[in-house]
Each structure stands twice: as structure tokens, then as C-alpha cells.
Coordinates of C-alpha atoms in Angstrom, one line a residue:
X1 CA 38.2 -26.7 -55.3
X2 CA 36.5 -28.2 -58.0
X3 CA 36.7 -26.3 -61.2
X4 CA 33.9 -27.5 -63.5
X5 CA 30.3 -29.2 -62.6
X6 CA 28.8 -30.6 -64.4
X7 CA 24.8 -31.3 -62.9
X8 CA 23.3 -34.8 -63.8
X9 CA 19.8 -33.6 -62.8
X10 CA 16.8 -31.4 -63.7
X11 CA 14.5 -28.8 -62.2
X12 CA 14.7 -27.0 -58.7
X13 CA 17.8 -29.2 -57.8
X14 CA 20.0 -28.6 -60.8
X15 CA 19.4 -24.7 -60.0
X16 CA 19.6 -25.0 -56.7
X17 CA 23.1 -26.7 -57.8
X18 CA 24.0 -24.1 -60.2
X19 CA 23.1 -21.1 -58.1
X20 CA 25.6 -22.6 -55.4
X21 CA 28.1 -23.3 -57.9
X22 CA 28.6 -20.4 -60.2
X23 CA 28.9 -18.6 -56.3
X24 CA 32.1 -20.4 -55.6
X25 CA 33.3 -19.5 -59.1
X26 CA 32.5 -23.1 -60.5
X27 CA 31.3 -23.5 -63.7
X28 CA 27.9 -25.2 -63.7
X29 CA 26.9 -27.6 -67.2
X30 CA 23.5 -28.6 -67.4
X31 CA 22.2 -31.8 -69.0
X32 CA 18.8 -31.4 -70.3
X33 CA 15.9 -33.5 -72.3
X34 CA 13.8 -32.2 -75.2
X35 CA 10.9 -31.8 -72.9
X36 CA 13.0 -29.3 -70.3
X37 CA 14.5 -27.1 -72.9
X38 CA 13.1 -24.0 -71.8
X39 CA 13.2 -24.7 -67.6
X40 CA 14.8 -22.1 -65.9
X41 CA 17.7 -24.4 -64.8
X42 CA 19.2 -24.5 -68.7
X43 CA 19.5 -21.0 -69.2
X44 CA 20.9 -19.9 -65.7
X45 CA 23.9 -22.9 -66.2
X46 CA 26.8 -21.4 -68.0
X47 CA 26.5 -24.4 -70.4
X48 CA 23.7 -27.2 -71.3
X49 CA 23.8 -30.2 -73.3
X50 CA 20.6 -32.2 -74.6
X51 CA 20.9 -35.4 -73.9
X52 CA 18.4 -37.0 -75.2
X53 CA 14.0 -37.0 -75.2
X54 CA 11.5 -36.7 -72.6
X55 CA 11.6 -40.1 -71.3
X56 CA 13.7 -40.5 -68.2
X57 CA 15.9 -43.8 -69.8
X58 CA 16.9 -42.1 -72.3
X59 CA 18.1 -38.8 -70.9
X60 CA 18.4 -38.6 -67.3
X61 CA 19.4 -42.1 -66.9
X62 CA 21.3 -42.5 -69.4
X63 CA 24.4 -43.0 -67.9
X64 CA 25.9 -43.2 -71.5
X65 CA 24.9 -39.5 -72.8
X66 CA 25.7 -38.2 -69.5
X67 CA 29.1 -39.1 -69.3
X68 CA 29.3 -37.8 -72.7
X69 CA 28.4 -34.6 -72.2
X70 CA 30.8 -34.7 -69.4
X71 CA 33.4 -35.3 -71.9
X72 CA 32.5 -32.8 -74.1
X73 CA 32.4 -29.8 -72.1
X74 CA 35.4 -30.8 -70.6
X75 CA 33.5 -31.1 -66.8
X76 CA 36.0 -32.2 -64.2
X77 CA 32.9 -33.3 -61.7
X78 CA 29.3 -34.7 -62.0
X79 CA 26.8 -34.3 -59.2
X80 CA 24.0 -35.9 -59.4
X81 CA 21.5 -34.2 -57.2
X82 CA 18.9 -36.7 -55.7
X83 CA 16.7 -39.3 -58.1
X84 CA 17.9 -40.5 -61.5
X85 CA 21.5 -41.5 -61.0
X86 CA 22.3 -40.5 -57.4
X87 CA 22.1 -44.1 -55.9
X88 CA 23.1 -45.9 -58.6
X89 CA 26.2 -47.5 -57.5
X90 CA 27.8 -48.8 -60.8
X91 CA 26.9 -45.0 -62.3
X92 CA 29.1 -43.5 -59.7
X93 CA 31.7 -46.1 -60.0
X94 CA 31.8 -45.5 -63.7
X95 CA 32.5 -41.7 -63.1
X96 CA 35.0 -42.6 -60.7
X97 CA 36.7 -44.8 -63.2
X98 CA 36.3 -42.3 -66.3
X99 CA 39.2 -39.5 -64.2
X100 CA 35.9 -37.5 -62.8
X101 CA 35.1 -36.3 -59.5
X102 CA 31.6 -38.1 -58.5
X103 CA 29.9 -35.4 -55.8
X104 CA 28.5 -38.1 -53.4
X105 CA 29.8 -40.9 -51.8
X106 CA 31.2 -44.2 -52.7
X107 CA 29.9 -46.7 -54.6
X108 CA 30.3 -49.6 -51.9
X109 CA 28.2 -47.3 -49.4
X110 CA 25.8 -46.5 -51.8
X111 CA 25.6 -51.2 -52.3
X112 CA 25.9 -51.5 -49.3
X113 CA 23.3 -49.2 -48.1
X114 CA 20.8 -49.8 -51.2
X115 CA 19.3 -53.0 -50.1
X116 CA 17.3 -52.6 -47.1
X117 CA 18.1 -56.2 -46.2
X118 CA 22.1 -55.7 -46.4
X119 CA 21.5 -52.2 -44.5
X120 CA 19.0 -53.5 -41.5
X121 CA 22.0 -56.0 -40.8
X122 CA 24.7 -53.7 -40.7
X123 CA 23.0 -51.3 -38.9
X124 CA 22.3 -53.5 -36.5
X125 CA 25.9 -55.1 -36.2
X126 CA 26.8 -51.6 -35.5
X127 CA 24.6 -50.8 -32.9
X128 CA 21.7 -48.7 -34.4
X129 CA 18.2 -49.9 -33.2
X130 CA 16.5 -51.6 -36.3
X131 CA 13.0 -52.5 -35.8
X132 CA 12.0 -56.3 -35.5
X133 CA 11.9 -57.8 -38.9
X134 CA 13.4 -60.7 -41.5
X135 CA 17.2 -60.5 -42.1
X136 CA 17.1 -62.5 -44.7
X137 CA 14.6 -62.1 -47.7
X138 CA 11.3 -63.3 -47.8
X139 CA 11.9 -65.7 -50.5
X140 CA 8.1 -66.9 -50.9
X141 CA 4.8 -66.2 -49.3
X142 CA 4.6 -69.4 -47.1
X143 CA 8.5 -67.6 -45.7
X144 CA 6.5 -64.2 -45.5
X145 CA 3.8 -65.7 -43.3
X146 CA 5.9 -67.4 -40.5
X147 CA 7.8 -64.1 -40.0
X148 CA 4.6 -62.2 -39.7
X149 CA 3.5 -64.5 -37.4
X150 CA 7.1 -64.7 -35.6
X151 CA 6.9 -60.6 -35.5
X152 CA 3.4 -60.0 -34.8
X153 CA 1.0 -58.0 -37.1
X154 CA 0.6 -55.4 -38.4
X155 CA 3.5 -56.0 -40.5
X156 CA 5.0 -53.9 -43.4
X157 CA 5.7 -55.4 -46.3
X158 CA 9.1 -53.6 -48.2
X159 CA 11.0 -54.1 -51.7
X160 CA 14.5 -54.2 -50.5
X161 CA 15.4 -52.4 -53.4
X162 CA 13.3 -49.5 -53.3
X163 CA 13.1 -46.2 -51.6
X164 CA 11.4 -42.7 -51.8
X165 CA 8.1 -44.7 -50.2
X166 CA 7.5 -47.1 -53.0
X167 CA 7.4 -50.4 -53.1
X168 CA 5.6 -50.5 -49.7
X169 CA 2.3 -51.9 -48.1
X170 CA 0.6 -52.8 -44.7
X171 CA -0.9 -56.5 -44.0
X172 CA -3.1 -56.4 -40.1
X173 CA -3.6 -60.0 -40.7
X174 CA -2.5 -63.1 -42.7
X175 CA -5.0 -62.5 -45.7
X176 CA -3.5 -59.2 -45.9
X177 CA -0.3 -60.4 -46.1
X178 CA -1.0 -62.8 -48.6
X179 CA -2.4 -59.7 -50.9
X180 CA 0.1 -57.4 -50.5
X181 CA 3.3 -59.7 -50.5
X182 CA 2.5 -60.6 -54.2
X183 CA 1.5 -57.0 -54.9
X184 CA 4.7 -55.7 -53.6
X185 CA 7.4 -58.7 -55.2
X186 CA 5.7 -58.0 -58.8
X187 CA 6.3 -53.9 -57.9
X188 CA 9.5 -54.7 -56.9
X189 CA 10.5 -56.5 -59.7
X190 CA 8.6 -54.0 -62.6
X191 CA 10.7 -51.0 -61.1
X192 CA 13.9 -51.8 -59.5
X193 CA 14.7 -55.2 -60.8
X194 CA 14.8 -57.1 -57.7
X195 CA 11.9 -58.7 -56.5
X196 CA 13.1 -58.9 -53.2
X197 CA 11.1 -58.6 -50.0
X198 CA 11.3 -57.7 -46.4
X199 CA 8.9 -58.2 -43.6
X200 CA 9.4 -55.8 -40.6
X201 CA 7.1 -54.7 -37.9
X202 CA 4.7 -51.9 -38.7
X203 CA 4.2 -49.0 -36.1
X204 CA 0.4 -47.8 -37.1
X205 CA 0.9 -44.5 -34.7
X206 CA 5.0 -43.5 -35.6
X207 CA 6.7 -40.4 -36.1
X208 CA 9.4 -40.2 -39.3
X209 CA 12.7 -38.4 -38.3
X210 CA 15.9 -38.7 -40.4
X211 CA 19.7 -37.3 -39.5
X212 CA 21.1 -35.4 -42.1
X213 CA 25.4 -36.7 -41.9
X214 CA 28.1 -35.5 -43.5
X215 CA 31.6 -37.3 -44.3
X216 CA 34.1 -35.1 -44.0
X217 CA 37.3 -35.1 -46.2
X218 CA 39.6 -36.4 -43.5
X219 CA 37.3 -39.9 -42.6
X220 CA 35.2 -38.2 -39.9
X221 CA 31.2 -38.2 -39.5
X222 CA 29.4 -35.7 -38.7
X223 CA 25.7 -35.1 -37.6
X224 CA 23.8 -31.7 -38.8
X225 CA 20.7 -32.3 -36.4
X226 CA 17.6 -34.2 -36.9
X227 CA 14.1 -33.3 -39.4
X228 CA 10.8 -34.5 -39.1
X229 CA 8.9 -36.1 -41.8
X230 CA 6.2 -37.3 -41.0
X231 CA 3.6 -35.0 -43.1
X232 CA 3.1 -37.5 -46.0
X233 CA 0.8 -39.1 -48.2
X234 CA 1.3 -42.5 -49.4
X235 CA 4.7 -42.9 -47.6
X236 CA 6.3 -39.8 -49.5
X237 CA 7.0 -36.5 -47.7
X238 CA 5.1 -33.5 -48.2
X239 CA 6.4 -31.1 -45.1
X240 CA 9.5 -31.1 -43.0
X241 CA 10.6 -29.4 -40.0
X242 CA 13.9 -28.9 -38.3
X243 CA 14.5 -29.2 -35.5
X244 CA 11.8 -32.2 -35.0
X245 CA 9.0 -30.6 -32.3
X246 CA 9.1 -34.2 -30.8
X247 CA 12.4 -34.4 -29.9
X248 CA 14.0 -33.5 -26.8
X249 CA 17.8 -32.7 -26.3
X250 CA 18.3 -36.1 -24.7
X251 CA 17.0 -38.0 -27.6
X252 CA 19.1 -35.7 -29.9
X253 CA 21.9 -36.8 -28.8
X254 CA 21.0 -40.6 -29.0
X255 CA 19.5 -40.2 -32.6
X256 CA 23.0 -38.0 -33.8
X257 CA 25.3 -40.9 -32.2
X258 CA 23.6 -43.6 -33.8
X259 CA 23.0 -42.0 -37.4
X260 CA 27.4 -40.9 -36.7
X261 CA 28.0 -44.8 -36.1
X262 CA 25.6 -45.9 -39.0
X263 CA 27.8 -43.6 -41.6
X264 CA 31.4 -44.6 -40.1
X265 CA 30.0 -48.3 -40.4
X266 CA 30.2 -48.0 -44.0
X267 CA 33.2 -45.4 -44.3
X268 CA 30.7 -43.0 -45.3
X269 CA 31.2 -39.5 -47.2
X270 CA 29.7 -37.0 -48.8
X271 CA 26.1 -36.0 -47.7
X272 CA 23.8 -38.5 -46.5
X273 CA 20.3 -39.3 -44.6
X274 CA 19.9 -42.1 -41.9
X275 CA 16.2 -42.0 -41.4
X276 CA 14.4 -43.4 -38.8
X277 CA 10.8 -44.3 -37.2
X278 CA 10.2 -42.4 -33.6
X279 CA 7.7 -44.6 -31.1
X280 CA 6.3 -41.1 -29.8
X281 CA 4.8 -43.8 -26.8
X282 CA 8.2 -44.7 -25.6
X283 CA 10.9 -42.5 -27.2
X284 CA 12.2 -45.7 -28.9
X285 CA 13.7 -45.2 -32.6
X286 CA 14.2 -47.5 -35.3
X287 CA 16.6 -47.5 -38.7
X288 CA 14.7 -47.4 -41.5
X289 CA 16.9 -46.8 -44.4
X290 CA 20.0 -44.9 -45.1
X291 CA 19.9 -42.1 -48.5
X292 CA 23.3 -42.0 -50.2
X293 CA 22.3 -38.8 -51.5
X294 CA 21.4 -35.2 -51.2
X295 CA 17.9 -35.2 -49.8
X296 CA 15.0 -32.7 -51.1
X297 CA 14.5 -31.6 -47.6
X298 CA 18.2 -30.4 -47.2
X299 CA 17.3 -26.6 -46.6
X300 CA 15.4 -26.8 -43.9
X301 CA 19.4 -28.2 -42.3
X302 CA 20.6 -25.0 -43.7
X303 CA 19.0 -22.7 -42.3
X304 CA 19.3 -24.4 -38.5
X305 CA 22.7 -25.1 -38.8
X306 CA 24.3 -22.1 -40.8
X307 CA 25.7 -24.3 -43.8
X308 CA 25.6 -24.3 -47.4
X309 CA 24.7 -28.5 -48.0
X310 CA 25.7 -28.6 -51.6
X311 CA 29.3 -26.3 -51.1
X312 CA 29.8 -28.9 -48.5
X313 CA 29.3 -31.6 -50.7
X314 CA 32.0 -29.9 -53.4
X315 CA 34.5 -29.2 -50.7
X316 CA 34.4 -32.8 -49.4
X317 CA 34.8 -34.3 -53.0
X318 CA 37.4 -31.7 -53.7
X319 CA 39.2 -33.2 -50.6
X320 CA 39.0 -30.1 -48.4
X321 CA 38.1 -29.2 -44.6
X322 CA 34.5 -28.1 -43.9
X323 CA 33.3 -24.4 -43.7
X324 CA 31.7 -25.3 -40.3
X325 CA 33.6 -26.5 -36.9
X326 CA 33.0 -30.1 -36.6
X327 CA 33.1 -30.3 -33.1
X328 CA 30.6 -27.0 -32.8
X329 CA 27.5 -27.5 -34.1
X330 CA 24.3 -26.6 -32.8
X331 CA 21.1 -26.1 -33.9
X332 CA 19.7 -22.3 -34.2
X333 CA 16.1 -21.4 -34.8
X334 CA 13.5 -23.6 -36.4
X335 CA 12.9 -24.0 -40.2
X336 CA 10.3 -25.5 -42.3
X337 CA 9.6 -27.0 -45.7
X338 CA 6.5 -27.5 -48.1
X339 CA 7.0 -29.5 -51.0
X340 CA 4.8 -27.6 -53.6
X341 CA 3.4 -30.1 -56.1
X342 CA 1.5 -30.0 -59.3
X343 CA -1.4 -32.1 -57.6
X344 CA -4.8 -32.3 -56.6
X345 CA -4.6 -30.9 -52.9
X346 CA -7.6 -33.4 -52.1
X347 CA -6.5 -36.7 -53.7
X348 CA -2.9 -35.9 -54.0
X349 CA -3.5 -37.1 -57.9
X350 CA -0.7 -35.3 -60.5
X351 CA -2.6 -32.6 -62.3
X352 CA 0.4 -31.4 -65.2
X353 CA 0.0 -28.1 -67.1
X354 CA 1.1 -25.1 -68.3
X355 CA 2.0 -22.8 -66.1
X356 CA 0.4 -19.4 -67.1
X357 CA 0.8 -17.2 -63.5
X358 CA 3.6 -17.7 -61.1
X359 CA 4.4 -15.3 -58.3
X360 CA 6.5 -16.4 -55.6
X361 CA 6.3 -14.9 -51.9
X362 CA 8.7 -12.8 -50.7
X363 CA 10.1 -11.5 -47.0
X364 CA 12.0 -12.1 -44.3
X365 CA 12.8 -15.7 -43.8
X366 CA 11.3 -16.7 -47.1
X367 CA 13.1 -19.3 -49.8
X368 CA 11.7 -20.7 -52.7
X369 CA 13.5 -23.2 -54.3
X370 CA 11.4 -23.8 -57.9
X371 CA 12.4 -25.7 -61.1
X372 CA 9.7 -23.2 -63.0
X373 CA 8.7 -20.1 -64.0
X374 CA 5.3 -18.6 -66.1
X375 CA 5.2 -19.5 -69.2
X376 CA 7.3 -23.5 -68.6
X377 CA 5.2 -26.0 -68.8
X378 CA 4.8 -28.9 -65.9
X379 CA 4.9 -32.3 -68.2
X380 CA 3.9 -35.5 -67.1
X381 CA 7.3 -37.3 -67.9
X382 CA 8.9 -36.3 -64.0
X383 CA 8.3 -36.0 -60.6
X384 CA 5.2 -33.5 -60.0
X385 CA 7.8 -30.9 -57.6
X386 CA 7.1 -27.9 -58.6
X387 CA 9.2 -26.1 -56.1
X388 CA 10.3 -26.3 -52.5
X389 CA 9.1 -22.8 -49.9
X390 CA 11.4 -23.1 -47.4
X391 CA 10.4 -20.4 -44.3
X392 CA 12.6 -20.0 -41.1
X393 CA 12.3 -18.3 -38.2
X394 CA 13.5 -18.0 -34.3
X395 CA 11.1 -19.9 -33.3
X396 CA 8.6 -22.5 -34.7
X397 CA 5.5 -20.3 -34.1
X398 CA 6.9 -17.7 -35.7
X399 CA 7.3 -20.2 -38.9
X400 CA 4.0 -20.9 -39.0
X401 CA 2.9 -17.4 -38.9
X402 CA 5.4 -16.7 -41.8
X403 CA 4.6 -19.6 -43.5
X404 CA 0.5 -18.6 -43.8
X405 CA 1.4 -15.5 -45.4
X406 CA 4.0 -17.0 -47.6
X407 CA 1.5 -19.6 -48.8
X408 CA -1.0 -17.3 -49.3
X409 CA 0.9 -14.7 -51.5
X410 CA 2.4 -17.8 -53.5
X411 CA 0.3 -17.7 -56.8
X412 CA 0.5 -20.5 -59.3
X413 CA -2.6 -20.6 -62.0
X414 CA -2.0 -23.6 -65.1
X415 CA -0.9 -27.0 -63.1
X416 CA -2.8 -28.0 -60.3
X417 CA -1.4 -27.2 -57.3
X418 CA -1.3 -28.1 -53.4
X419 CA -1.2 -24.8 -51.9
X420 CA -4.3 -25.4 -50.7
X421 CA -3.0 -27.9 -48.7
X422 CA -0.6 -26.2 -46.8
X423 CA -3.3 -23.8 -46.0
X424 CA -5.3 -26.7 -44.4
X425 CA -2.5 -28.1 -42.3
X426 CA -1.3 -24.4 -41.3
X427 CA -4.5 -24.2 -39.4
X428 CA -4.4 -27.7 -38.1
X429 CA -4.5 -28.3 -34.3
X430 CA -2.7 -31.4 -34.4
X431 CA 0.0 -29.8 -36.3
X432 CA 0.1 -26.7 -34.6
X433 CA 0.8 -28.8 -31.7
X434 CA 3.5 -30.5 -32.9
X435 CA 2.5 -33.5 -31.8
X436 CA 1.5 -35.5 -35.3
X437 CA 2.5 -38.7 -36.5
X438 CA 2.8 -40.0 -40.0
X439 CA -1.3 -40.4 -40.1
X440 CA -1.8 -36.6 -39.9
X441 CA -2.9 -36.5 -44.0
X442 CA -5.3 -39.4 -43.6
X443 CA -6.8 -37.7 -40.7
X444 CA -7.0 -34.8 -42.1
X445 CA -8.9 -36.4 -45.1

């Protein structure tokens, strides 16, 4: 096993990390910026390292000062929890290069998988359903047009480069098309470099479920059962469940086998996400896009399956067998996931702070996952998680029962917050029902 970790990340992840880590006897190093000094992550690591200010490029990214401080506290591994560096392909390969241990996989899945172009087409030459849509780029808008019109509208319009829901937009007609094509090329460029664009058909009434895979040290892939997404606003999750109320055992087993064939079509190892649109109408499911990473979500697998996600990760870059039998895994109970976010619980708008009251709920089948305490301060340089309360239960009404009270005894005063949210949707009949699609937030609204 791995000896010394170091944690290329910040918040609720690098202490959700840690706390794993220092379990199994690992040391866990922390990297840090100016602006995190005081988080609860630094302190609980048994060493941190600034790395440099409160902008992102120049500590968290900086692929230079990380491997640094790798160096300097003599780490033998670097995992680099989800965001930042996780994807980052030449980052990993540089780790790889440098005599570390990079927790994740390899850097030609992580290429391979990072444009959606290059993924849709392997996906598809390995038998995973993609939805109809350009295999090429769209490499002007006159290109853009004919493949709406070859697809049909409504049409989504995708950076190939992004991920995490941005760099996305919906035309219904040509004029529409023509807007958001230029809207989403000069997004494209600004953020990932790579003004790249893909034109795929857009499912206005579609369900969001994702396979969470695992590749094991000895070349096998695994599938850890299925989570529903599809509580979001503006294409980024909000809630997710496990197992997925809308699907059956039949379609299980369809959505594990192809998400087991999309990771052995790349060699795949490590942890990773093959996520997917669900046509509730016909029980037909699409690829969407494959995350070579450790997703924010991961509990919720956790608690269903009986597995520690991160010690998994650690044993398969260590080159050891899992804890789990491969060829025995079955989901147990239901589990779900609020992401709680310094926000306006209206507008969804970020809403930093100070954070001058935090309680978190307590009980039986209640985990908070949170990257701060009283007295930190929320700043405006990061994502706005605030933490993750993760509730789970025998059976999904029980959940919800457990998650109302959870919610309700969860006191944050300083950032906004949206608790309030939660609240809303807890009461929801379209949630309660379990039969909601990815427009449940607008509808609500």
C-alpha cells in the first residue's frame, strides 16, 4: 500500500481524502492557497504546504508548485480528487514520469475520453448507444446548421472540451442555433482552449443516470450500480440518488454492461463515471460523457454497495486486489445526496461569506461531508460546495423521511445557503414520485 499522499485538492474532498487516508495508516499532505489557510482540511492533514495565492492558476493548478511540494515532503503519491488537475492528462503524465504514484487513471484514457468528439466515437465503435449527433466537429456555423437539420431539432450545442455542465446550450430552431453556436465556440475557447463544437440531439424530457466503474489492478472493469442526476440547475447536479428510482433490474443490467465495455474500451483504471441520458418514454439510454475521475456524488455508491471509493482508488494504484468480490456485487438499500451550496436557493446565484453558525445534523444514516466549519470563511475564488449531506436508508422513503429532518436540523447562518431548497424538493410530488426528469428545478421555479 501506498505510504505517503499527498492530496492535490481543497475543501470537503481533500478531507474526505485525508480522513480515508490517515485510516489506512497513510500519511495525508495537504496543498493549500493563502485564501484556505484556515479550512478544516489543512489542519486535519498530518502536513500542508502553501502553494501559492487565492487564484486557482496559481495554486491549485499549478502543476509546477504541486509537484514541488510533492518533492518536498517526500510524498510517494498525488491524488487529485475531482476539478483542478484531475483530468488533466499531461498533469498525470508528468506525475507518472517524476517516480510518483498518480491516484487515477491513465493519461491516454483521460485523452482519450476528454474530447467529447474522440469519446462519442469510441463509444460507439464499442457498442455503447451514443445519441444521434456530429462525429466530426462542427467546424463553422453553415457545418452546424446542416447537422441540425440532418438530426432534427432541438439540438444541443456542446464544447467538446468541457464538462461539469458548461459549455452547453439548446437551439429549437435554426436562429437558435445560429446564437448559441457562436455563444458556445467563444465559451469554449475562453475556458478550455479549444473552441471545438459538437451538435447532438437534445432530449427536452430525459433523465441523467451515470455508472460509477472501477479498474481493478489486474485489467478488469467493474460496475458499482447506477445514480440518478437529474436534479440540476443549469446542467450541474444538485441531488443524487442511488439506486436510480427509474431503473428497473433489466435496464441495470444493460446500463452496467455497456458502462463495463465503455472502460475496457480504453483499458480503463482507477475510478471513473460513464454517464448517460435515460429516454424515460422508451427505456432507451445514450453516452454522454465519460469522468476520468472521482465524482462528487461518490457516497451515495458507498453506502449501496458497502465500499470505501477513495481506499479503492489507493489499492488499485498501489497494484492490489479490491476489498469487495468482483463478481458479487449488489446493490443494498437506497442512498441520497444534497449538494449544499453557498447560493441563493431561488436563483441559484453564489452568495460567499463568513460563516458565523454551522451545526451539522446528526443520526442514524446521516453523513456530512463539509470543507467548513464556524468561523472559515466561504470566498469567492472556488466552487460555492459547501458540503455534501449524504443520508441512507433501507429504503428510499425512509431517505426522504431522514433527509427532512437532517435538512432541517442543518444550521448554516454567514453564506447564503440552499437548504431551503432541499426543503422545497423534499415535499415535491414529482420527486417524491420518483418519476422526475432533468426539468424538475425549472418546474419547480
Amino acid at each position: 500500500m501506498i505510504e505517503s499522499l499527498l492530496v492535490a485538492n481543497r475543501g470537503e474532498i481533500a478531507r474526505r481524502i485525508i480522513r480515508t487516508a490517515k485510516r489506512l495508516g497513510i500519511r495525508a499532505i495537504a496543498v493549500y492557497s493563502e485564501a484556505d489557510a484556515h479550512l478544516p482540511f489543512v489542519t486535519e492533514a498530518d502536513e500542508a504546504v502553501l502553494v501559492g495565492p487565492p487564484n486557482p492558476a496559481q495554486s491549485y493548478r499549478n502543476a509546477e508548485a504541486i509537484l514541488a511540494a510533492a518533492k518536498s515532503t517526500g510524498a510517494q503519491a498525488i491524488h487529485p480528487g475531482y476539478g483542478f488537475l484531475s483530468e488533466n492528462a499531461e498533469f498525470a503524465r508528468t506525475v507518472e514520469s517524476s517516480g510518483l504514484i498518480w491516484v487515477g487513471p491513465g493519461a491516454d484514457a483521460i485523452t482519450a475520453m476528454g474530447d467529447k468528439i474522440n469519446a462519442r466515437n469510441l463509444m460507439a465503435a464499442a457498442g455503447v448507444p451514443v445519441a444521434p449527433g456530429t462525429t466530426d466537429p462542427a467546424a463553422d456555423l453553415d457545418t452546424a446548421v446542416a447537422a441540425a437539420a440532418e438530426i432534427g431539432y432541438p439540438v444541443m450545442v456542446k464544447a467538446a472540451a468541457g464538462g461539469g455542465g458548461m459549455g452547453m446550450g439548446v437551439a429549437v430552431d435554426e436562429a437558435a442555433l445560429r446564437t448559441e453556436y457562436d455563444k458556445v465556440r467563444a465559451f469554449a475557447e475562453r475556458m478550455f482552449g479549444d473552441g471545438s463544437v459538437l451538435i447532438e440531439r437534445y432530449f427536452p424530457r430525459v433523465r441523467h443516470v451515470e455508472v460509477q466503474i472501477l479498474g481493478l489492478a489486474d485489467g478488469r472493469v467493474v460496475a458499482l450500480g447506477e445514480r440518478e442526476c437529474s436534479v440540476q440547475r443549469r446542467n450541474q447536479k444538485l441531488v443524487e440518488e442511488s439506486p436510480s428510482p427509474a431503473v428497473s433490474p433489466e435496464l441495470r443490467e444493460r446500463f452496467l454492461a455497456a458502462a463495463v465495455r465503455a472502460g475496457e474500451a480504453v483499458g480503463y483504471r482507477n475510478a471513473g463515471t460513464v454517464e448517460c441520458l435515460l429516454d424515460p418514454a422508451t427505456n432507451e439510454f445514450f453516452f454522454l460523457e465519460m469522468n476520468t475521475r472521482l465524482q462528487v456524488e461518490h457516497p451515495v455508491t458507498e453506502y449501496v454497495y458497502g465500499v470505501d471509493l477513495v481506499e479503492e482508488q489507493l489499492r488499485v494504484a498501489s497494484g492490489l486486489a479490491p476489498t469487495f468480490d468482483p463478481d458479487a456485487l449488489a446493490p443494498s438499500g437506497h442512498a441520497i445526496e444534497m449538494r449544499i451550496n453557498a447560493e441563493d436557493p431561488k436563483r441559484f446565484l453564489p452568495g460567499p461569506g463568513v460563516v458565523r453558525t454551522w451545526v451539522e445534523p446528526t443520526g442514524e444514516g446521516v453523513r456530512v461531508d463539509s470543507g467548513y466549519t464556524e468561523g472559515n470563511t466561504v470566498t469567492p475564488f472556488y466552487d460555492s460546495l459547501m458540503a455534501k449531506l449524504i443520508i441512507s436508508g433501507d429504503t428510499r422513503e425512509q431517505v426522504i423521511e431522514r433527509a427532512r429532518t437532517a435538512v432541517a436540523a442543518f444550521q448554516i447562518e454567514g453564506p447564503k445557503n440552499n437548504l431551503p431548497f432541499f426543503a422545497e424538493l423534499l415535499e415535491n410530488e414529482e420527486f417524491l414520485s420518483g418519476a422526475y426528469d432533468t426539468g424538475i428545478v425549472s418546474r419547480m421555479r
